[in-house]
mmCIF file of C-alpha atoms and ligand atoms in Angstrom:
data_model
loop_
_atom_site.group_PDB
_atom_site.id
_atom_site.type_symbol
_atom_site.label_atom_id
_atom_site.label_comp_id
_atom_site.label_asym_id
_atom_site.label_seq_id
_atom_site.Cartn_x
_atom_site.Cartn_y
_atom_site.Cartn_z
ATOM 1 C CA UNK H 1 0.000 0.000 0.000
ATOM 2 C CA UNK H 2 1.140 3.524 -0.333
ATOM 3 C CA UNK H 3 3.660 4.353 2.124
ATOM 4 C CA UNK H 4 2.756 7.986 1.555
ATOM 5 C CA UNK H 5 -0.707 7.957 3.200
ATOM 6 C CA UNK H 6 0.744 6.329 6.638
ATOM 7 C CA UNK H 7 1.589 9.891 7.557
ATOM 8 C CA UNK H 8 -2.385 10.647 7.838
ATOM 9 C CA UNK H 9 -4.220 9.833 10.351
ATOM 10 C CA UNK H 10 -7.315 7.357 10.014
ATOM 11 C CA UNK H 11 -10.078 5.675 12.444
ATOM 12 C CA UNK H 12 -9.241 2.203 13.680
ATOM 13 C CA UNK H 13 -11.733 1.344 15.973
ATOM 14 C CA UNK H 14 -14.313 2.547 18.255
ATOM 15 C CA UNK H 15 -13.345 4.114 21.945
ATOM 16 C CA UNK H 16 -15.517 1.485 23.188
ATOM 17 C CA UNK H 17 -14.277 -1.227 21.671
ATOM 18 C CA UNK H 18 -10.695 -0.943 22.956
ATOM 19 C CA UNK H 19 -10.348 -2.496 26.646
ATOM 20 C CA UNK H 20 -7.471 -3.986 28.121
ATOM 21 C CA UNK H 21 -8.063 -7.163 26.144
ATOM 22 C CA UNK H 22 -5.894 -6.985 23.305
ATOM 23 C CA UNK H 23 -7.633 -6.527 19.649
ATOM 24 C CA UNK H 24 -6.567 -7.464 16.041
ATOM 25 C CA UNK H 25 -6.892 -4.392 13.345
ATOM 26 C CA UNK H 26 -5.877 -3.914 9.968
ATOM 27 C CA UNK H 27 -5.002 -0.498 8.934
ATOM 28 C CA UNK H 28 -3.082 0.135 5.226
ATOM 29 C CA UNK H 29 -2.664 -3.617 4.937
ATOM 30 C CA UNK H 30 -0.881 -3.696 8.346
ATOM 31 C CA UNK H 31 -1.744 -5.674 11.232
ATOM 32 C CA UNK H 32 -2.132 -4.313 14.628
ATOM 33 C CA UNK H 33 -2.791 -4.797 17.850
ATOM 34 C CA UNK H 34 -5.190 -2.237 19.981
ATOM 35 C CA UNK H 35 -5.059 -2.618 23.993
ATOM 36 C CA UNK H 36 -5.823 -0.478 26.666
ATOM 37 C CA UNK H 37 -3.435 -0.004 29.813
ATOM 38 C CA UNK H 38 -5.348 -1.913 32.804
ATOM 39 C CA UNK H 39 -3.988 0.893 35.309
ATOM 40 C CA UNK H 40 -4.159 4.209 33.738
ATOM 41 C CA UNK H 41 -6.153 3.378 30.283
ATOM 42 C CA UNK H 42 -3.692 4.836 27.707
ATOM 43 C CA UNK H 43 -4.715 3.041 24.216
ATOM 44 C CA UNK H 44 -1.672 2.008 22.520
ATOM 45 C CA UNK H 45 -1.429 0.805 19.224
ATOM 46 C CA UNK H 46 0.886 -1.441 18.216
ATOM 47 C CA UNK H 47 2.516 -3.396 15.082
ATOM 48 C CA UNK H 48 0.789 -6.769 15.708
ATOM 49 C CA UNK H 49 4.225 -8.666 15.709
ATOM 50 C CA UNK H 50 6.660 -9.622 18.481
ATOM 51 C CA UNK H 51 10.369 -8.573 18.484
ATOM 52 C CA UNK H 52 11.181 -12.350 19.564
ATOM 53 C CA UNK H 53 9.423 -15.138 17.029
ATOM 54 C CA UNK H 54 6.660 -12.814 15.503
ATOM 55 C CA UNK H 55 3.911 -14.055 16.948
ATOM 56 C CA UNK H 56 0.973 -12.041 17.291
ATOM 57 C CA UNK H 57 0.623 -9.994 20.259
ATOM 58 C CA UNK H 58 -3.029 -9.076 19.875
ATOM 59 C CA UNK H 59 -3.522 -12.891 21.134
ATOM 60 C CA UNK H 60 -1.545 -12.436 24.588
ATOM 61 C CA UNK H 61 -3.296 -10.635 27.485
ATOM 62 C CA UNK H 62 -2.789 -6.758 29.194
ATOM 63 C CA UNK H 63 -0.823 -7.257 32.570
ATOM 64 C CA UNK H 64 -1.292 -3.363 34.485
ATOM 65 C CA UNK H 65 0.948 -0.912 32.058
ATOM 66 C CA UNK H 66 1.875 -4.163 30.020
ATOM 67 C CA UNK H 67 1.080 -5.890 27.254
ATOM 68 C CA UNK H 68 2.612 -9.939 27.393
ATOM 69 C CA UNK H 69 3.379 -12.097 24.183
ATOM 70 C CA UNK H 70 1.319 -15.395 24.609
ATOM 71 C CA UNK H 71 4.592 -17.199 23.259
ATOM 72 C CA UNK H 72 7.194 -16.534 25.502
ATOM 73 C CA UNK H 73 5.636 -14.311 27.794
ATOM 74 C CA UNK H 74 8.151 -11.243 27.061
ATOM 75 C CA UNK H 75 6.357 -8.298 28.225
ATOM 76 C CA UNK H 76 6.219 -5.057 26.242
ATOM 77 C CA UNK H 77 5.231 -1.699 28.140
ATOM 78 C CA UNK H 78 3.120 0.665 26.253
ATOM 79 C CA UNK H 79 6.269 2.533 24.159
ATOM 80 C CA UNK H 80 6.982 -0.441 22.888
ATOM 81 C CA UNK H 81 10.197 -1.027 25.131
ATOM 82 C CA UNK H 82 10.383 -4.563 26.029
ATOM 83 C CA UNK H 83 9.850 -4.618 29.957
ATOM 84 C CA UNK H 84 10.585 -8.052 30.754
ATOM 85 C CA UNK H 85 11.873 -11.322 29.133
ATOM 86 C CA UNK H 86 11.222 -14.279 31.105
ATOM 87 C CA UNK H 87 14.145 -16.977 29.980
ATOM 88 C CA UNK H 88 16.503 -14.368 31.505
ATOM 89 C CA UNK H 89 17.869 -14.829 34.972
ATOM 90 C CA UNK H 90 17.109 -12.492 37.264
ATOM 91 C CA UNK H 91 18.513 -8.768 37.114
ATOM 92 C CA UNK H 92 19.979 -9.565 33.163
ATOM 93 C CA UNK H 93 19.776 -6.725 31.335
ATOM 94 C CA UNK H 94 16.900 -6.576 28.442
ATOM 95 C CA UNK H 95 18.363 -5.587 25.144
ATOM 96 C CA UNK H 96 17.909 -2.493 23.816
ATOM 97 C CA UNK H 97 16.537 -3.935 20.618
ATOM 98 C CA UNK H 98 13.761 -5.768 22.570
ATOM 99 C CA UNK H 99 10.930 -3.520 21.070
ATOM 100 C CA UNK H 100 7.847 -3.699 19.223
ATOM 101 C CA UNK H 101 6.957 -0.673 16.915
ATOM 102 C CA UNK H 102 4.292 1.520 18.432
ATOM 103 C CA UNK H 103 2.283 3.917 16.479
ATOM 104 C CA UNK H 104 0.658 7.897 17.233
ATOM 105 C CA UNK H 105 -2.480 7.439 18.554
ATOM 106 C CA UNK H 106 -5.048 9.718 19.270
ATOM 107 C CA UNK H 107 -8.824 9.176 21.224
ATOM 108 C CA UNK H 108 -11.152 11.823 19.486
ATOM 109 C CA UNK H 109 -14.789 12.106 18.490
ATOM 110 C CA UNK H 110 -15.515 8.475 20.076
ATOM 111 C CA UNK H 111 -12.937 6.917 17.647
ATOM 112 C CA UNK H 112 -9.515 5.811 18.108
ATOM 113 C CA UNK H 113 -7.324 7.375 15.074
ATOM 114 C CA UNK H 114 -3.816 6.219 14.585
ATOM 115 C CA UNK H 115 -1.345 7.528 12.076
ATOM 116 C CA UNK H 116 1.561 5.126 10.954
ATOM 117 C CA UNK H 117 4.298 6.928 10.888
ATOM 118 C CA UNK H 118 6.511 8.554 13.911
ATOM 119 C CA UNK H 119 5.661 12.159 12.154
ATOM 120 C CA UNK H 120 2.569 12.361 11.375
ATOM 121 C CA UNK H 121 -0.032 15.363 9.265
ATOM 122 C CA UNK H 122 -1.810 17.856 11.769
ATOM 123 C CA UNK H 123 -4.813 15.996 13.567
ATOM 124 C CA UNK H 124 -8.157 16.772 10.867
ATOM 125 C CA UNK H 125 -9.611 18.512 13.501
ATOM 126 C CA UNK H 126 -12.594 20.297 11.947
ATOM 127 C CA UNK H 127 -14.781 18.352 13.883
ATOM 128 C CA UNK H 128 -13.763 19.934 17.461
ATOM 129 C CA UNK H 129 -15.673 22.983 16.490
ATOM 130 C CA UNK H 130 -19.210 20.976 16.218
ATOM 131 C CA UNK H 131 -18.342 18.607 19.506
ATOM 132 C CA UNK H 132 -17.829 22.088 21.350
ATOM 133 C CA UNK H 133 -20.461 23.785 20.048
ATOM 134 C CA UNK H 134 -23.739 23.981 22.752
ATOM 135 C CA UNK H 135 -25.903 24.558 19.726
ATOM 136 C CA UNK H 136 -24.968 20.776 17.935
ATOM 137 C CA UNK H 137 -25.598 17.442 19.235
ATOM 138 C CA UNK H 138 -23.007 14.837 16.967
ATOM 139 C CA UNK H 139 -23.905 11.199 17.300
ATOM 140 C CA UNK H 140 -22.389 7.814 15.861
ATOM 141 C CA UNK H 141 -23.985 6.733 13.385
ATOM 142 C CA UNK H 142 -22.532 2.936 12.408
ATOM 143 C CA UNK H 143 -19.452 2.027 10.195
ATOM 144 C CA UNK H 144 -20.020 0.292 6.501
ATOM 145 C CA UNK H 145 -17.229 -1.994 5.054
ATOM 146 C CA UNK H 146 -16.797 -2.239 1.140
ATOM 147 C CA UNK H 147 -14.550 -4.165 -0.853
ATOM 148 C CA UNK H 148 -13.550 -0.780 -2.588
ATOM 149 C CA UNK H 149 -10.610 1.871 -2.280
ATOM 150 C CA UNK H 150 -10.430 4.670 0.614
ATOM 151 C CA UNK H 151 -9.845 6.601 -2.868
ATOM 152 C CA UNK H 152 -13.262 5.846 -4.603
ATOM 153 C CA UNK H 153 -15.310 6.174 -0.920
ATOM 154 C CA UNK H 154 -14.402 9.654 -1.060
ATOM 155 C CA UNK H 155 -15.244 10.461 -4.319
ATOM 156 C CA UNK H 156 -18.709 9.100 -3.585
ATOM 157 C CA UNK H 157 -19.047 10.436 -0.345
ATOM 158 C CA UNK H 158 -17.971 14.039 -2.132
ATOM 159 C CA UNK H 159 -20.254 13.751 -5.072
ATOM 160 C CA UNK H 160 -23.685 14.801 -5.132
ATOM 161 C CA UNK H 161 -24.725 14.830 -8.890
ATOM 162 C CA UNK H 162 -25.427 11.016 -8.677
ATOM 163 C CA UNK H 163 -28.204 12.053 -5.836
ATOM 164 C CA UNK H 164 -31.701 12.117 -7.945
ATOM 165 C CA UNK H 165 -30.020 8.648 -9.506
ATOM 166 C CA UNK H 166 -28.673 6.823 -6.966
ATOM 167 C CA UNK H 167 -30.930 8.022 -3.951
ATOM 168 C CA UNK H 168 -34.371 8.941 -5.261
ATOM 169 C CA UNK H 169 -36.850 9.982 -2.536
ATOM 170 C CA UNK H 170 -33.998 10.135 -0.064
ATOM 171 C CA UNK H 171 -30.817 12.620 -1.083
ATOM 172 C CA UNK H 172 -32.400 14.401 -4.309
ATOM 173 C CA UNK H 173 -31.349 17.715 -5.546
ATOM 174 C CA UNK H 174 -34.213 19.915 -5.224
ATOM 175 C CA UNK H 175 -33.469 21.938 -8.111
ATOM 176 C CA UNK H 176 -33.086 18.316 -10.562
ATOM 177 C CA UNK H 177 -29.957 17.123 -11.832
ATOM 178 C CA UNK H 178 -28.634 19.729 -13.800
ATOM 179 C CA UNK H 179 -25.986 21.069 -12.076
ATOM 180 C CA UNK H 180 -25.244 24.444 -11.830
ATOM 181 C CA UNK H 181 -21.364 26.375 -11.601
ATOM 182 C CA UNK H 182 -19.788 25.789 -8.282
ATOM 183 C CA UNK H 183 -16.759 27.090 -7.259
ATOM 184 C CA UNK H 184 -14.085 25.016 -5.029
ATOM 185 C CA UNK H 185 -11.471 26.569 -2.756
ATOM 186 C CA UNK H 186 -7.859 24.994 -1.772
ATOM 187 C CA UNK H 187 -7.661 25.323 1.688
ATOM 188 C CA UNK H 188 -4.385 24.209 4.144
ATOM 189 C CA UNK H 189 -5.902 21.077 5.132
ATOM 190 C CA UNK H 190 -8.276 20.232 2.185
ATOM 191 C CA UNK H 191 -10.655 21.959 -0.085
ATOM 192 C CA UNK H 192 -14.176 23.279 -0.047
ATOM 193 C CA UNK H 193 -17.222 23.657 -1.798
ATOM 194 C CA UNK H 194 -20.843 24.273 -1.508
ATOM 195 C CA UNK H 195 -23.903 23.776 -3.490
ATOM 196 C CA UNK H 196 -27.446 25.282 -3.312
ATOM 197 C CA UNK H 197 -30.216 23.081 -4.532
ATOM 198 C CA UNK H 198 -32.760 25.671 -3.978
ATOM 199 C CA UNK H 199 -34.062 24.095 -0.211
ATOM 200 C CA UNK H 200 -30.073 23.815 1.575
ATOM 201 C CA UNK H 201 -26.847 24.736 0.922
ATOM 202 C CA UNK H 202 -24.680 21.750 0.836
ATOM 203 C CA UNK H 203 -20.762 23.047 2.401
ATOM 204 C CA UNK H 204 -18.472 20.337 1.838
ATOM 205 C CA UNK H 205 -15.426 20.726 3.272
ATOM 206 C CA UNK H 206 -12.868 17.935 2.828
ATOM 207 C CA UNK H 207 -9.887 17.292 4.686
ATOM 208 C CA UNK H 208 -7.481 15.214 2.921
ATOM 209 C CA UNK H 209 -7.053 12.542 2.163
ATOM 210 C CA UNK H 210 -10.023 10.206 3.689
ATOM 211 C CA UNK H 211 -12.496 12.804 5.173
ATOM 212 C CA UNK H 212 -15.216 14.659 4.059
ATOM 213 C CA UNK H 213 -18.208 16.893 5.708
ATOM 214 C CA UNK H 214 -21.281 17.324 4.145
ATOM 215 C CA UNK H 215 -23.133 20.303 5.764
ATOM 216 C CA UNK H 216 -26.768 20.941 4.589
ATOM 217 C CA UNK H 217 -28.270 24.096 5.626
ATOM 218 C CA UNK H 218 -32.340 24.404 5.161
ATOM 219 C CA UNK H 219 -32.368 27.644 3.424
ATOM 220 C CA UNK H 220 -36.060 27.457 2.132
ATOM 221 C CA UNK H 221 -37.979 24.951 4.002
ATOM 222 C CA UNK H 222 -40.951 25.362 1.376
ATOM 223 C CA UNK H 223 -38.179 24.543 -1.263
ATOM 224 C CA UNK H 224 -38.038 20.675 -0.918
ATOM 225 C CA UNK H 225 -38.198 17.691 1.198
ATOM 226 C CA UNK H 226 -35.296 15.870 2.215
ATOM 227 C CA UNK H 227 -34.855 12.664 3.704
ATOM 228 C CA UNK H 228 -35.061 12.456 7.907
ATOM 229 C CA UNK H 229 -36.729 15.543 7.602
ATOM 230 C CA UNK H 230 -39.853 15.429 9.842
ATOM 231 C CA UNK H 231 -41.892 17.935 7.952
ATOM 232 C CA UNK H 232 -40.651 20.592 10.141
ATOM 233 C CA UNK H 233 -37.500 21.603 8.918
ATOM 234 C CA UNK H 234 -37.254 25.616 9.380
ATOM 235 C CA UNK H 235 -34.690 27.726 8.092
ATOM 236 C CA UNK H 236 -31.251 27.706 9.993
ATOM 237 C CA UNK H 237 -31.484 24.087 10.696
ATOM 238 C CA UNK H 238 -28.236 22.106 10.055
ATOM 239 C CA UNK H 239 -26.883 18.746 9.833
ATOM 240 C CA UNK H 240 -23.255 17.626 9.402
ATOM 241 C CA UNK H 241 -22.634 14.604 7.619
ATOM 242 C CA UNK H 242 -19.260 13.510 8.540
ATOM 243 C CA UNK H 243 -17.645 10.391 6.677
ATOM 244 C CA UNK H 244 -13.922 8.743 7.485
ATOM 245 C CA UNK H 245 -12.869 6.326 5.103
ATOM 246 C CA UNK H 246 -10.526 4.434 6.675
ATOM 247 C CA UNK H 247 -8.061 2.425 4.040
ATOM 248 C CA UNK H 248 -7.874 -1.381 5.589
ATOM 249 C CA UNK H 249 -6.039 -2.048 2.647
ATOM 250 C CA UNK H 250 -5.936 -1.594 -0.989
ATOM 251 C CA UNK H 251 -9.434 -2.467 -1.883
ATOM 252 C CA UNK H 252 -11.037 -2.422 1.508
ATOM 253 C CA UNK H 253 -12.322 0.567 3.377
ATOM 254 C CA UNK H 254 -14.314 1.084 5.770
ATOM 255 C CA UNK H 255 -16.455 4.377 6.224
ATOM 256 C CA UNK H 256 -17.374 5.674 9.666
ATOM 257 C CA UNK H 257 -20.139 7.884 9.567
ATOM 258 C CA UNK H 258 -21.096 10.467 12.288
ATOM 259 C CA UNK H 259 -24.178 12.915 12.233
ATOM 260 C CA UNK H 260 -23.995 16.803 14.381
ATOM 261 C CA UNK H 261 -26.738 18.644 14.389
ATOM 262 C CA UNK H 262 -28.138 21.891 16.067
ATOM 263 C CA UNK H 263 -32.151 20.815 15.858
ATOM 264 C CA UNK H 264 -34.392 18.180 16.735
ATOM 265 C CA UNK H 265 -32.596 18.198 19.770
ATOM 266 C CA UNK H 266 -35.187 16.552 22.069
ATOM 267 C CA UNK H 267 -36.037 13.955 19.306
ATOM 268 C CA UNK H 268 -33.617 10.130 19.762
ATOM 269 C CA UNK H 269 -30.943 9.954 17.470
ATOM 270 C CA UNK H 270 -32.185 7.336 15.490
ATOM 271 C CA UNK H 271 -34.709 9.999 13.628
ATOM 272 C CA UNK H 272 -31.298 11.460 12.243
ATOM 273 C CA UNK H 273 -29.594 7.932 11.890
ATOM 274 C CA UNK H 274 -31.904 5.407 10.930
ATOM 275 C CA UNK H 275 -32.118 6.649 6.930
ATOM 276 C CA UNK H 276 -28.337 5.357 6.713
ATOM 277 C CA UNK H 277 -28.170 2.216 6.178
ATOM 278 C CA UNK H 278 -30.900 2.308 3.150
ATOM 279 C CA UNK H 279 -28.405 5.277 1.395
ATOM 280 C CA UNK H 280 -25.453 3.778 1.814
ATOM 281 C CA UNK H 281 -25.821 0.199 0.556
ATOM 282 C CA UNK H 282 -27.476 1.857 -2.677
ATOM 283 C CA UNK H 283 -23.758 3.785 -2.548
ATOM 284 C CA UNK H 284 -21.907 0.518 -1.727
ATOM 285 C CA UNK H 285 -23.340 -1.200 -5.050
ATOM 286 C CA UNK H 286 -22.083 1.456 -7.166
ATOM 287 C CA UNK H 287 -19.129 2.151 -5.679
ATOM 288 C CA UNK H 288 -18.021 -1.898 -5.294
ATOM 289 C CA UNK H 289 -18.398 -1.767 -9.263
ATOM 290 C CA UNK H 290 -16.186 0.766 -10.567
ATOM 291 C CA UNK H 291 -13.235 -0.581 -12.098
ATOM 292 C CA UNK H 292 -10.166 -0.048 -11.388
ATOM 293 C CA UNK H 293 -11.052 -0.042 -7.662
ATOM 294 C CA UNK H 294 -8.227 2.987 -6.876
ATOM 295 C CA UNK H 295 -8.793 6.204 -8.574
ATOM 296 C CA UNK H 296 -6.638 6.350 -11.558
ATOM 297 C CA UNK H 297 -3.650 8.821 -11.035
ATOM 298 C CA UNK H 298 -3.549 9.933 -14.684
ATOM 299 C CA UNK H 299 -6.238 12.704 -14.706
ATOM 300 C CA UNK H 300 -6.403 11.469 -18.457
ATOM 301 C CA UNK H 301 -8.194 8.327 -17.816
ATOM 302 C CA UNK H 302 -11.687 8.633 -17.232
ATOM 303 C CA UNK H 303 -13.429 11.860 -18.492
ATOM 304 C CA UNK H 304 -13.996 14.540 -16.190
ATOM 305 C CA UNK H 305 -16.762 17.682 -16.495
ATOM 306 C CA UNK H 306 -16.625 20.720 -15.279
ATOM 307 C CA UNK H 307 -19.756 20.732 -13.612
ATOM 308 C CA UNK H 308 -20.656 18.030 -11.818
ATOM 309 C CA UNK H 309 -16.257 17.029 -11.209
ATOM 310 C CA UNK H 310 -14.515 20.140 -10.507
ATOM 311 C CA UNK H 311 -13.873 19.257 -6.668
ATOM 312 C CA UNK H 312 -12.894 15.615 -8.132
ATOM 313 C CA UNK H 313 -10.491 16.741 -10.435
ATOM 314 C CA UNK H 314 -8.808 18.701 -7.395
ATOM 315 C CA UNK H 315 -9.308 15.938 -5.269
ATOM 316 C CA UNK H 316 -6.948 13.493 -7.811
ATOM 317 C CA UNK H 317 -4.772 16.461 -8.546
ATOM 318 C CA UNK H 318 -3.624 16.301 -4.792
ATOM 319 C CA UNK H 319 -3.254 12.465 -4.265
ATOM 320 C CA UNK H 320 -0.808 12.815 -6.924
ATOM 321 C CA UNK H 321 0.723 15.628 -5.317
ATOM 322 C CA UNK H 322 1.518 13.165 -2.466
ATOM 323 C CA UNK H 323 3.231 11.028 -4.600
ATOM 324 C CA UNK H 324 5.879 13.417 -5.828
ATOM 325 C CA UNK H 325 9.646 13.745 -4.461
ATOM 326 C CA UNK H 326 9.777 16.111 -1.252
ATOM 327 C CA UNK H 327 9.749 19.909 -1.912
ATOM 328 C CA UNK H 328 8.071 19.403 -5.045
ATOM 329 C CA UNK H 329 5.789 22.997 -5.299
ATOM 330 C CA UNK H 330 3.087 22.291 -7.826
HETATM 331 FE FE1 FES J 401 6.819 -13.372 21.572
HETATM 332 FE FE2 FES J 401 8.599 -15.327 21.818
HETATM 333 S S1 FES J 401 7.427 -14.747 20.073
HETATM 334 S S2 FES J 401 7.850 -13.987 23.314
HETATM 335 CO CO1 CO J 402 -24.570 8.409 -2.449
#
């Protein structure tokens, strides 16, 4: 897999799910092992491989601050420093090599987010302003696994021209399917856009590489009807669609979705939720059928428009960026 996206940071479980029972994840094709100090709960995340025999750690068991390899029992502390090795006699010292490769990891948004690589991108953080925000409620949603490239879930998840197709009686453009100019801004973590269908304003705002926010703002409530809207929508309402495409590996992904949202406040999530799982399997179809399953890198293959791909074509334009030597200015 790319060595270049290990730098970003992506989703690799749940908060919840990580306890001090050691878990098996797969993150850009890499095994790894998730476990939760029993003591002071620092996650750690781990290459799932012992220093000794490589055998998986993720099957051994969390002792306090430590996590022990169910071969040989060597013990590994949460940096990775190998803490104790039990063929030694007493008071030998351990050798500096005893390690297992530990990873960033960061607890945010009720996910645990791990970047591969000992200097990783800025945290995408655009989500901190919503979580902080009195006025918006964000909920979980569920995660969706497809046998398709982080690449191609973001396209999808940034394209809205395939709406009155794809998602009739659910997502449709107000205004139909033509679609009208739209202008899209580079910004330091991403790009942005917006779109006005005549009943919300869609702002999309994508932070690169796996992550994009879908913010639809009721503008004219007479305008349209929108899915999980109760018949009461009023202007000013607004709902954040947030979805992380996490690369498992080449040609798996899977997409966390979360929802934020500053009405219906007093009404259970699952009025805001429940529409999900309808929309996104009529995605996952689609999406599991393009061919190749990464986005080609040659902007020549496959034909682009200006209206409805102008935020794709910026989108490919900066994974290939990626891919270029160091100090390359474009
Ligand atoms: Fe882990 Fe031997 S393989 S202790
Ligand atoms: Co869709």
């Amino acid at each position: 897999m790319l060595d270049v996206l290990r730098k970003y940071w992506n989703p690799v479980a749940r908060s919840e799910e990580i306890t001090p029972t050691p878990t098996r994840h797969m993150m850009l094709g890499e095994q790894l092992v998730l476990w939760r100090t029993s003591d002071s709960g620092t996650v750690s995340v781990m290459k799932d491989l012992c220093i000794h025999r490589g055998a998986a750690l993720s099957g051994g068991r969390v002792e306090g601050e430590n996590i022990v390899c169910p071969y040989h029992g060597w013990r590994y502390g949460a940096d990775g420093a190998c803490t104790h090795i039990p063929s030694l006699p007493e008071g030998s010292p351990i050798p500096a090599k005893a390690r297992t490769t530990t990873y960033p990891v960061r607890e945010a948004y009720g996910l645990i987010w791990v970047a591969q690589d000992d200097d990783p991108a800025p945290f995408p953080d655009f989500l901190d302003a919503y979580e902080s925000d009195p006025a918006f409620r964000m909920c979980y949603v569920s995660h969706y696994d497809w046998a398709t490239s982080a690449g191609r879930v973001l396209e999808n998840a940034m394209d809205f021209s395939h709406f009155n197709f794809v998602h009739k009686g659910y997502t449709e453009l107000a205004d139909g399917p033509v679609i009208k100019p739209y202008e899209v801004k580079r910004s330091d973590r991403g790009f942005t856009y917006a779109y006005d269908d005549g009943h919300l304003v869609r702002d999309y705002t994508v932070e690169f590489p796996f992550i994009v926010h879908d913010r639809k703002s009721v503008t004219n409530p007479e305008g349209g009807k929108t899915w999980s809207d109760d018949g009461e929508s009023k202007a000013g309402d607004c709902t954040l669609l947030t979805f992380i495409a996490a690369p498992v590996d080449e040609a798996t992904t899977r997409i966390h979705v979360l929802v934020s949202r500053n009405h219906g406040l007093n009404r259970p999530d699952e009025d805001f939720t429940s529409g999900f799982d309808v929309v996104m399997n009529q995605d996952k179809v689609i999406v599991e059928s393009q061919r190749p399953e990464q986005i080609p890198m040659d902007l020549k293959e496959e034909l682009h428009l200006r209206m409805p791909d102008a935020h794709a074509v910026l989108y490919r334009r900066m994974l290939r960026e990626i891919d270029l030597p160091e100090g390359y200015m474009p």
